[in-house]
């Protein structure tokens, strides 16, 4: 028999750096740390196009670039189109640059010059956070699929008690869209005589951290009648 050893594929990283010497040094550092550099780009426009074909696990992005698109704008487009983690590398730490960068919700922000250990820790943290968020999204998608498959009305709420999700059965029964139902919009289909007790009990359960249970009448969109 033949024994086969499975090798773990190293994470792939794309470098966006307009200084060729700096980009090459960064590429060598990443390879030494065990990462695979898939591509290096020098402009934001090129990076946005190359991400489509290379599909890296993470993008290292310099904030200041040549051309009409800086790193912040490139990161905004990459995250919108591909939902990839971006770590900024920059020599600029001024308030305006920092504020613009943070608006894109980066997975890390390193000020040049930085040490190899700092780079390694930032990348590993960003990759770990990205993997966890992906697992969370997949879990939420499975939950949503389940909630849409069952015949009951299902809703979820935030910690402050504001409703944020209603399944399709709720929308079909009440005639309220998801957007209208969110927040306090769902209250418009509760019978006026039942609403005060419902809201009081719901708020009390939130404050005390206990289970919430109450029967009330909801208006059916089909005929405008209320049913328990």
PDB file of C-alpha atoms in Angstrom:
ATOM      1  CA  UNK A   1       0.000   0.000   0.000  1.00  0.00           C
ATOM      2  CA  UNK A   2       1.082   3.577  -0.555  1.00  0.00           C
ATOM      3  CA  UNK A   3       0.904   6.140   2.213  1.00  0.00           C
ATOM      4  CA  UNK A   4      -0.108   9.586   1.088  1.00  0.00           C
ATOM      5  CA  UNK A   5       0.541  12.704   3.107  1.00  0.00           C
ATOM      6  CA  UNK A   6      -1.977  15.465   2.590  1.00  0.00           C
ATOM      7  CA  UNK A   7      -0.398  18.897   2.593  1.00  0.00           C
ATOM      8  CA  UNK A   8      -2.445  21.813   3.846  1.00  0.00           C
ATOM      9  CA  UNK A   9      -2.804  24.466   1.173  1.00  0.00           C
ATOM     10  CA  UNK A  10      -1.250  27.736   2.411  1.00  0.00           C
ATOM     11  CA  UNK A  11      -3.458  30.837   2.417  1.00  0.00           C
ATOM     12  CA  UNK A  12      -3.131  32.937  -0.722  1.00  0.00           C
ATOM     13  CA  UNK A  13      -2.457  36.643  -0.380  1.00  0.00           C
ATOM     14  CA  UNK A  14      -2.638  39.433  -2.933  1.00  0.00           C
ATOM     15  CA  UNK A  15      -0.344  42.451  -2.536  1.00  0.00           C
ATOM     16  CA  UNK A  16      -1.401  45.925  -3.642  1.00  0.00           C
ATOM     17  CA  UNK A  17       1.702  48.105  -3.433  1.00  0.00           C
ATOM     18  CA  UNK A  18       2.862  50.698  -5.986  1.00  0.00           C
ATOM     19  CA  UNK A  19       6.547  50.641  -4.965  1.00  0.00           C
ATOM     20  CA  UNK A  20       8.131  47.666  -6.712  1.00  0.00           C
ATOM     21  CA  UNK A  21      10.988  47.209  -4.234  1.00  0.00           C
ATOM     22  CA  UNK A  22       8.633  47.304  -1.263  1.00  0.00           C
ATOM     23  CA  UNK A  23       6.244  44.880  -2.961  1.00  0.00           C
ATOM     24  CA  UNK A  24       9.048  42.416  -3.692  1.00  0.00           C
ATOM     25  CA  UNK A  25      10.355  42.586  -0.124  1.00  0.00           C
ATOM     26  CA  UNK A  26       6.838  42.044   1.197  1.00  0.00           C
ATOM     27  CA  UNK A  27       6.345  39.068  -1.128  1.00  0.00           C
ATOM     28  CA  UNK A  28       9.562  37.430   0.136  1.00  0.00           C
ATOM     29  CA  UNK A  29       8.494  38.029   3.743  1.00  0.00           C
ATOM     30  CA  UNK A  30       5.094  36.445   3.172  1.00  0.00           C
ATOM     31  CA  UNK A  31       6.633  33.402   1.496  1.00  0.00           C
ATOM     32  CA  UNK A  32       9.023  33.032   4.404  1.00  0.00           C
ATOM     33  CA  UNK A  33       6.042  33.068   6.748  1.00  0.00           C
ATOM     34  CA  UNK A  34       4.428  30.228   4.793  1.00  0.00           C
ATOM     35  CA  UNK A  35       1.915  32.134   2.680  1.00  0.00           C
ATOM     36  CA  UNK A  36       1.435  31.980  -1.072  1.00  0.00           C
ATOM     37  CA  UNK A  37       1.462  35.273  -2.940  1.00  0.00           C
ATOM     38  CA  UNK A  38      -0.920  34.881  -5.864  1.00  0.00           C
ATOM     39  CA  UNK A  39      -0.542  38.309  -7.479  1.00  0.00           C
ATOM     40  CA  UNK A  40       0.963  41.745  -6.968  1.00  0.00           C
ATOM     41  CA  UNK A  41      -0.687  44.883  -8.326  1.00  0.00           C
ATOM     42  CA  UNK A  42       0.435  48.496  -8.317  1.00  0.00           C
ATOM     43  CA  UNK A  43      -2.862  50.330  -8.914  1.00  0.00           C
ATOM     44  CA  UNK A  44      -6.324  50.079  -7.431  1.00  0.00           C
ATOM     45  CA  UNK A  45      -7.914  49.587 -10.826  1.00  0.00           C
ATOM     46  CA  UNK A  46      -5.655  46.602 -11.580  1.00  0.00           C
ATOM     47  CA  UNK A  47      -6.296  45.058  -8.171  1.00  0.00           C
ATOM     48  CA  UNK A  48     -10.079  45.192  -8.577  1.00  0.00           C
ATOM     49  CA  UNK A  49      -9.808  43.369 -11.908  1.00  0.00           C
ATOM     50  CA  UNK A  50      -7.207  40.798 -10.791  1.00  0.00           C
ATOM     51  CA  UNK A  51      -9.114  39.770  -7.661  1.00  0.00           C
ATOM     52  CA  UNK A  52     -11.820  38.317  -9.893  1.00  0.00           C
ATOM     53  CA  UNK A  53      -9.434  35.765 -11.407  1.00  0.00           C
ATOM     54  CA  UNK A  54      -7.063  35.126  -8.506  1.00  0.00           C
ATOM     55  CA  UNK A  55      -9.626  34.922  -5.664  1.00  0.00           C
ATOM     56  CA  UNK A  56      -7.109  35.331  -2.817  1.00  0.00           C
ATOM     57  CA  UNK A  57      -7.855  34.563   0.818  1.00  0.00           C
ATOM     58  CA  UNK A  58      -6.699  38.042   1.873  1.00  0.00           C
ATOM     59  CA  UNK A  59      -5.592  41.333   0.332  1.00  0.00           C
ATOM     60  CA  UNK A  60      -2.719  43.438   1.697  1.00  0.00           C
ATOM     61  CA  UNK A  61      -3.549  46.967   0.591  1.00  0.00           C
ATOM     62  CA  UNK A  62      -1.423  50.106   0.610  1.00  0.00           C
ATOM     63  CA  UNK A  63      -3.629  53.145   1.190  1.00  0.00           C
ATOM     64  CA  UNK A  64      -1.758  55.565  -1.095  1.00  0.00           C
ATOM     65  CA  UNK A  65      -1.466  54.397  -4.713  1.00  0.00           C
ATOM     66  CA  UNK A  66      -0.790  55.786  -8.147  1.00  0.00           C
ATOM     67  CA  UNK A  67      -3.684  56.291 -10.507  1.00  0.00           C
ATOM     68  CA  UNK A  68      -7.202  57.533  -9.963  1.00  0.00           C
ATOM     69  CA  UNK A  69      -8.222  54.940  -7.361  1.00  0.00           C
ATOM     70  CA  UNK A  70      -6.516  54.818  -3.978  1.00  0.00           C
ATOM     71  CA  UNK A  71      -6.366  51.808  -1.666  1.00  0.00           C
ATOM     72  CA  UNK A  72      -9.481  52.776   0.279  1.00  0.00           C
ATOM     73  CA  UNK A  73     -11.646  52.932  -2.843  1.00  0.00           C
ATOM     74  CA  UNK A  74     -10.150  49.696  -4.157  1.00  0.00           C
ATOM     75  CA  UNK A  75     -10.824  47.979  -0.828  1.00  0.00           C
ATOM     76  CA  UNK A  76     -14.409  49.227  -0.857  1.00  0.00           C
ATOM     77  CA  UNK A  77     -15.036  47.704  -4.283  1.00  0.00           C
ATOM     78  CA  UNK A  78     -13.257  44.434  -3.482  1.00  0.00           C
ATOM     79  CA  UNK A  79     -15.234  43.946  -0.289  1.00  0.00           C
ATOM     80  CA  UNK A  80     -18.527  44.832  -1.997  1.00  0.00           C
ATOM     81  CA  UNK A  81     -17.993  42.485  -4.944  1.00  0.00           C
ATOM     82  CA  UNK A  82     -16.078  39.623  -3.327  1.00  0.00           C
ATOM     83  CA  UNK A  83     -16.411  39.985   0.468  1.00  0.00           C
ATOM     84  CA  UNK A  84     -12.672  39.456   1.010  1.00  0.00           C
ATOM     85  CA  UNK A  85     -10.709  40.467   4.134  1.00  0.00           C
ATOM     86  CA  UNK A  86      -8.490  43.504   3.573  1.00  0.00           C
ATOM     87  CA  UNK A  87      -5.508  44.538   5.712  1.00  0.00           C
ATOM     88  CA  UNK A  88      -4.152  48.050   5.167  1.00  0.00           C
ATOM     89  CA  UNK A  89      -0.428  48.777   5.039  1.00  0.00           C
ATOM     90  CA  UNK A  90       0.380  52.472   5.129  1.00  0.00           C
ATOM     91  CA  UNK A  91       2.968  55.018   6.155  1.00  0.00           C
ATOM     92  CA  UNK A  92       0.215  57.551   6.783  1.00  0.00           C
ATOM     93  CA  UNK A  93      -1.449  57.647  10.195  1.00  0.00           C
ATOM     94  CA  UNK A  94      -3.253  60.981   9.963  1.00  0.00           C
ATOM     95  CA  UNK A  95      -6.817  61.296  11.189  1.00  0.00           C
ATOM     96  CA  UNK A  96      -8.398  61.701   7.742  1.00  0.00           C
ATOM     97  CA  UNK A  97      -6.674  58.624   6.267  1.00  0.00           C
ATOM     98  CA  UNK A  98      -7.486  56.538   9.327  1.00  0.00           C
ATOM     99  CA  UNK A  99     -11.139  57.577   9.319  1.00  0.00           C
ATOM    100  CA  UNK A 100     -11.580  56.820   5.601  1.00  0.00           C
ATOM    101  CA  UNK A 101      -9.892  53.457   6.019  1.00  0.00           C
ATOM    102  CA  UNK A 102     -11.977  52.426   9.013  1.00  0.00           C
ATOM    103  CA  UNK A 103     -15.180  53.182   7.077  1.00  0.00           C
ATOM    104  CA  UNK A 104     -14.416  50.121   4.927  1.00  0.00           C
ATOM    105  CA  UNK A 105     -14.194  47.916   8.057  1.00  0.00           C
ATOM    106  CA  UNK A 106     -10.718  46.484   7.398  1.00  0.00           C
ATOM    107  CA  UNK A 107      -9.476  43.343   9.116  1.00  0.00           C
ATOM    108  CA  UNK A 108      -6.245  45.047  10.127  1.00  0.00           C
ATOM    109  CA  UNK A 109      -4.274  48.305   9.884  1.00  0.00           C
ATOM    110  CA  UNK A 110      -0.465  48.321  10.004  1.00  0.00           C
ATOM    111  CA  UNK A 111       1.701  51.441  10.056  1.00  0.00           C
ATOM    112  CA  UNK A 112       4.962  51.256   8.091  1.00  0.00           C
ATOM    113  CA  UNK A 113       7.567  50.305   9.029  1.00  0.00           C
ATOM    114  CA  UNK A 114       6.248  47.230  10.821  1.00  0.00           C
ATOM    115  CA  UNK A 115       7.926  44.126  12.143  1.00  0.00           C
ATOM    116  CA  UNK A 116       7.541  40.676  10.618  1.00  0.00           C
ATOM    117  CA  UNK A 117       5.895  39.373  13.782  1.00  0.00           C
ATOM    118  CA  UNK A 118       3.309  42.166  13.659  1.00  0.00           C
ATOM    119  CA  UNK A 119       2.539  41.364  10.025  1.00  0.00           C
ATOM    120  CA  UNK A 120       2.209  37.656  10.767  1.00  0.00           C
ATOM    121  CA  UNK A 121      -0.081  38.209  13.772  1.00  0.00           C
ATOM    122  CA  UNK A 122      -2.284  40.658  11.866  1.00  0.00           C
ATOM    123  CA  UNK A 123      -2.683  38.321   8.897  1.00  0.00           C
ATOM    124  CA  UNK A 124      -3.474  35.299  11.071  1.00  0.00           C
ATOM    125  CA  UNK A 125      -6.022  37.294  13.062  1.00  0.00           C
ATOM    126  CA  UNK A 126      -7.662  38.554   9.858  1.00  0.00           C
ATOM    127  CA  UNK A 127      -7.816  35.074   8.314  1.00  0.00           C
ATOM    128  CA  UNK A 128      -9.250  33.579  11.495  1.00  0.00           C
ATOM    129  CA  UNK A 129     -11.898  36.310  11.753  1.00  0.00           C
ATOM    130  CA  UNK A 130     -12.804  35.834   8.084  1.00  0.00           C
ATOM    131  CA  UNK A 131     -13.223  32.066   8.519  1.00  0.00           C
ATOM    132  CA  UNK A 132     -15.407  32.515  11.600  1.00  0.00           C
ATOM    133  CA  UNK A 133     -17.614  35.063   9.850  1.00  0.00           C
ATOM    134  CA  UNK A 134     -18.014  32.710   6.897  1.00  0.00           C
ATOM    135  CA  UNK A 135     -19.070  29.864   9.203  1.00  0.00           C
ATOM    136  CA  UNK A 136     -21.520  32.194  10.942  1.00  0.00           C
ATOM    137  CA  UNK A 137     -23.060  33.248   7.618  1.00  0.00           C
ATOM    138  CA  UNK A 138     -23.410  29.607   6.566  1.00  0.00           C
ATOM    139  CA  UNK A 139     -25.061  28.801   9.895  1.00  0.00           C
ATOM    140  CA  UNK A 140     -27.466  31.718   9.506  1.00  0.00           C
ATOM    141  CA  UNK A 141     -28.304  30.618   5.968  1.00  0.00           C
ATOM    142  CA  UNK A 142     -29.130  27.105   7.202  1.00  0.00           C
ATOM    143  CA  UNK A 143     -31.318  28.573   9.957  1.00  0.00           C
ATOM    144  CA  UNK A 144     -33.141  30.796   7.478  1.00  0.00           C
ATOM    145  CA  UNK A 145     -33.720  27.857   5.138  1.00  0.00           C
ATOM    146  CA  UNK A 146     -35.192  25.850   8.032  1.00  0.00           C
ATOM    147  CA  UNK A 147     -37.391  28.718   9.188  1.00  0.00           C
ATOM    148  CA  UNK A 148     -38.795  29.113   5.676  1.00  0.00           C
ATOM    149  CA  UNK A 149     -39.565  25.390   5.377  1.00  0.00           C
ATOM    150  CA  UNK A 150     -41.746  25.020   8.475  1.00  0.00           C
ATOM    151  CA  UNK A 151     -45.447  26.029   8.498  1.00  0.00           C
ATOM    152  CA  UNK A 152     -45.158  28.251  11.595  1.00  0.00           C
ATOM    153  CA  UNK A 153     -44.468  31.968  11.653  1.00  0.00           C
ATOM    154  CA  UNK A 154     -40.893  32.643  12.782  1.00  0.00           C
ATOM    155  CA  UNK A 155     -39.283  35.902  13.861  1.00  0.00           C
ATOM    156  CA  UNK A 156     -36.021  36.978  15.461  1.00  0.00           C
ATOM    157  CA  UNK A 157     -35.116  40.076  17.443  1.00  0.00           C
ATOM    158  CA  UNK A 158     -31.997  41.998  18.419  1.00  0.00           C
ATOM    159  CA  UNK A 159     -30.857  42.377  22.018  1.00  0.00           C
ATOM    160  CA  UNK A 160     -32.721  45.657  22.298  1.00  0.00           C
ATOM    161  CA  UNK A 161     -35.974  43.902  21.376  1.00  0.00           C
ATOM    162  CA  UNK A 162     -36.352  45.350  17.883  1.00  0.00           C
ATOM    163  CA  UNK A 163     -37.536  42.720  15.418  1.00  0.00           C
ATOM    164  CA  UNK A 164     -35.149  42.078  12.526  1.00  0.00           C
ATOM    165  CA  UNK A 165     -36.377  38.978  10.675  1.00  0.00           C
ATOM    166  CA  UNK A 166     -39.740  37.418   9.808  1.00  0.00           C
ATOM    167  CA  UNK A 167     -40.112  34.316   7.670  1.00  0.00           C
ATOM    168  CA  UNK A 168     -42.254  34.153   4.546  1.00  0.00           C
ATOM    169  CA  UNK A 169     -45.170  32.520   6.375  1.00  0.00           C
ATOM    170  CA  UNK A 170     -45.465  35.621   8.585  1.00  0.00           C
ATOM    171  CA  UNK A 171     -45.364  37.880   5.528  1.00  0.00           C
ATOM    172  CA  UNK A 172     -48.015  35.809   3.712  1.00  0.00           C
ATOM    173  CA  UNK A 173     -50.337  35.727   6.737  1.00  0.00           C
ATOM    174  CA  UNK A 174     -50.044  39.381   7.772  1.00  0.00           C
ATOM    175  CA  UNK A 175     -49.472  40.929   4.359  1.00  0.00           C
ATOM    176  CA  UNK A 176     -46.575  42.924   5.813  1.00  0.00           C
ATOM    177  CA  UNK A 177     -43.257  42.880   3.985  1.00  0.00           C
ATOM    178  CA  UNK A 178     -40.030  42.171   5.835  1.00  0.00           C
ATOM    179  CA  UNK A 179     -39.015  45.832   5.636  1.00  0.00           C
ATOM    180  CA  UNK A 180     -42.356  47.018   7.074  1.00  0.00           C
ATOM    181  CA  UNK A 181     -42.391  44.374   9.823  1.00  0.00           C
ATOM    182  CA  UNK A 182     -38.931  45.220  11.155  1.00  0.00           C
ATOM    183  CA  UNK A 183     -38.460  47.366  14.240  1.00  0.00           C
ATOM    184  CA  UNK A 184     -41.939  48.023  15.662  1.00  0.00           C
ATOM    185  CA  UNK A 185     -43.772  47.680  12.350  1.00  0.00           C
ATOM    186  CA  UNK A 186     -45.103  44.238  13.258  1.00  0.00           C
ATOM    187  CA  UNK A 187     -47.288  45.802  15.949  1.00  0.00           C
ATOM    188  CA  UNK A 188     -49.772  47.106  13.387  1.00  0.00           C
ATOM    189  CA  UNK A 189     -51.255  43.596  12.909  1.00  0.00           C
ATOM    190  CA  UNK A 190     -51.685  42.884  16.640  1.00  0.00           C
ATOM    191  CA  UNK A 191     -55.226  43.366  17.975  1.00  0.00           C
ATOM    192  CA  UNK A 192     -55.426  46.806  19.695  1.00  0.00           C
ATOM    193  CA  UNK A 193     -56.758  45.223  22.913  1.00  0.00           C
ATOM    194  CA  UNK A 194     -53.843  42.748  23.063  1.00  0.00           C
ATOM    195  CA  UNK A 195     -50.995  45.080  22.096  1.00  0.00           C
ATOM    196  CA  UNK A 196     -50.387  46.885  25.445  1.00  0.00           C
ATOM    197  CA  UNK A 197     -50.049  43.642  27.403  1.00  0.00           C
ATOM    198  CA  UNK A 198     -47.887  42.110  24.675  1.00  0.00           C
ATOM    199  CA  UNK A 199     -45.468  45.045  24.573  1.00  0.00           C
ATOM    200  CA  UNK A 200     -45.268  45.252  28.375  1.00  0.00           C
ATOM    201  CA  UNK A 201     -44.608  41.525  28.730  1.00  0.00           C
ATOM    202  CA  UNK A 202     -42.046  41.539  25.930  1.00  0.00           C
ATOM    203  CA  UNK A 203     -40.103  44.455  27.424  1.00  0.00           C
ATOM    204  CA  UNK A 204     -40.241  42.887  30.870  1.00  0.00           C
ATOM    205  CA  UNK A 205     -38.883  39.595  29.539  1.00  0.00           C
ATOM    206  CA  UNK A 206     -36.035  41.451  27.832  1.00  0.00           C
ATOM    207  CA  UNK A 207     -35.097  43.364  30.994  1.00  0.00           C
ATOM    208  CA  UNK A 208     -35.186  40.240  33.197  1.00  0.00           C
ATOM    209  CA  UNK A 209     -33.660  37.899  30.637  1.00  0.00           C
ATOM    210  CA  UNK A 210     -36.454  35.348  30.879  1.00  0.00           C
ATOM    211  CA  UNK A 211     -38.529  33.392  28.356  1.00  0.00           C
ATOM    212  CA  UNK A 212     -41.392  35.228  26.695  1.00  0.00           C
ATOM    213  CA  UNK A 213     -44.771  33.592  26.109  1.00  0.00           C
ATOM    214  CA  UNK A 214     -48.133  35.208  25.399  1.00  0.00           C
ATOM    215  CA  UNK A 215     -51.237  34.570  23.312  1.00  0.00           C
ATOM    216  CA  UNK A 216     -52.562  37.381  21.152  1.00  0.00           C
ATOM    217  CA  UNK A 217     -54.701  37.976  18.100  1.00  0.00           C
ATOM    218  CA  UNK A 218     -53.124  38.769  14.733  1.00  0.00           C
ATOM    219  CA  UNK A 219     -54.881  40.258  11.724  1.00  0.00           C
ATOM    220  CA  UNK A 220     -54.991  38.015   8.673  1.00  0.00           C
ATOM    221  CA  UNK A 221     -54.406  39.884   5.423  1.00  0.00           C
ATOM    222  CA  UNK A 222     -56.709  37.561   3.479  1.00  0.00           C
ATOM    223  CA  UNK A 223     -59.894  38.918   5.089  1.00  0.00           C
ATOM    224  CA  UNK A 224     -58.778  41.471   7.697  1.00  0.00           C
ATOM    225  CA  UNK A 225     -60.023  39.267  10.577  1.00  0.00           C
ATOM    226  CA  UNK A 226     -58.149  38.655  13.838  1.00  0.00           C
ATOM    227  CA  UNK A 227     -57.290  35.158  14.982  1.00  0.00           C
ATOM    228  CA  UNK A 228     -55.581  33.894  18.119  1.00  0.00           C
TER     229      UNK A 228
END
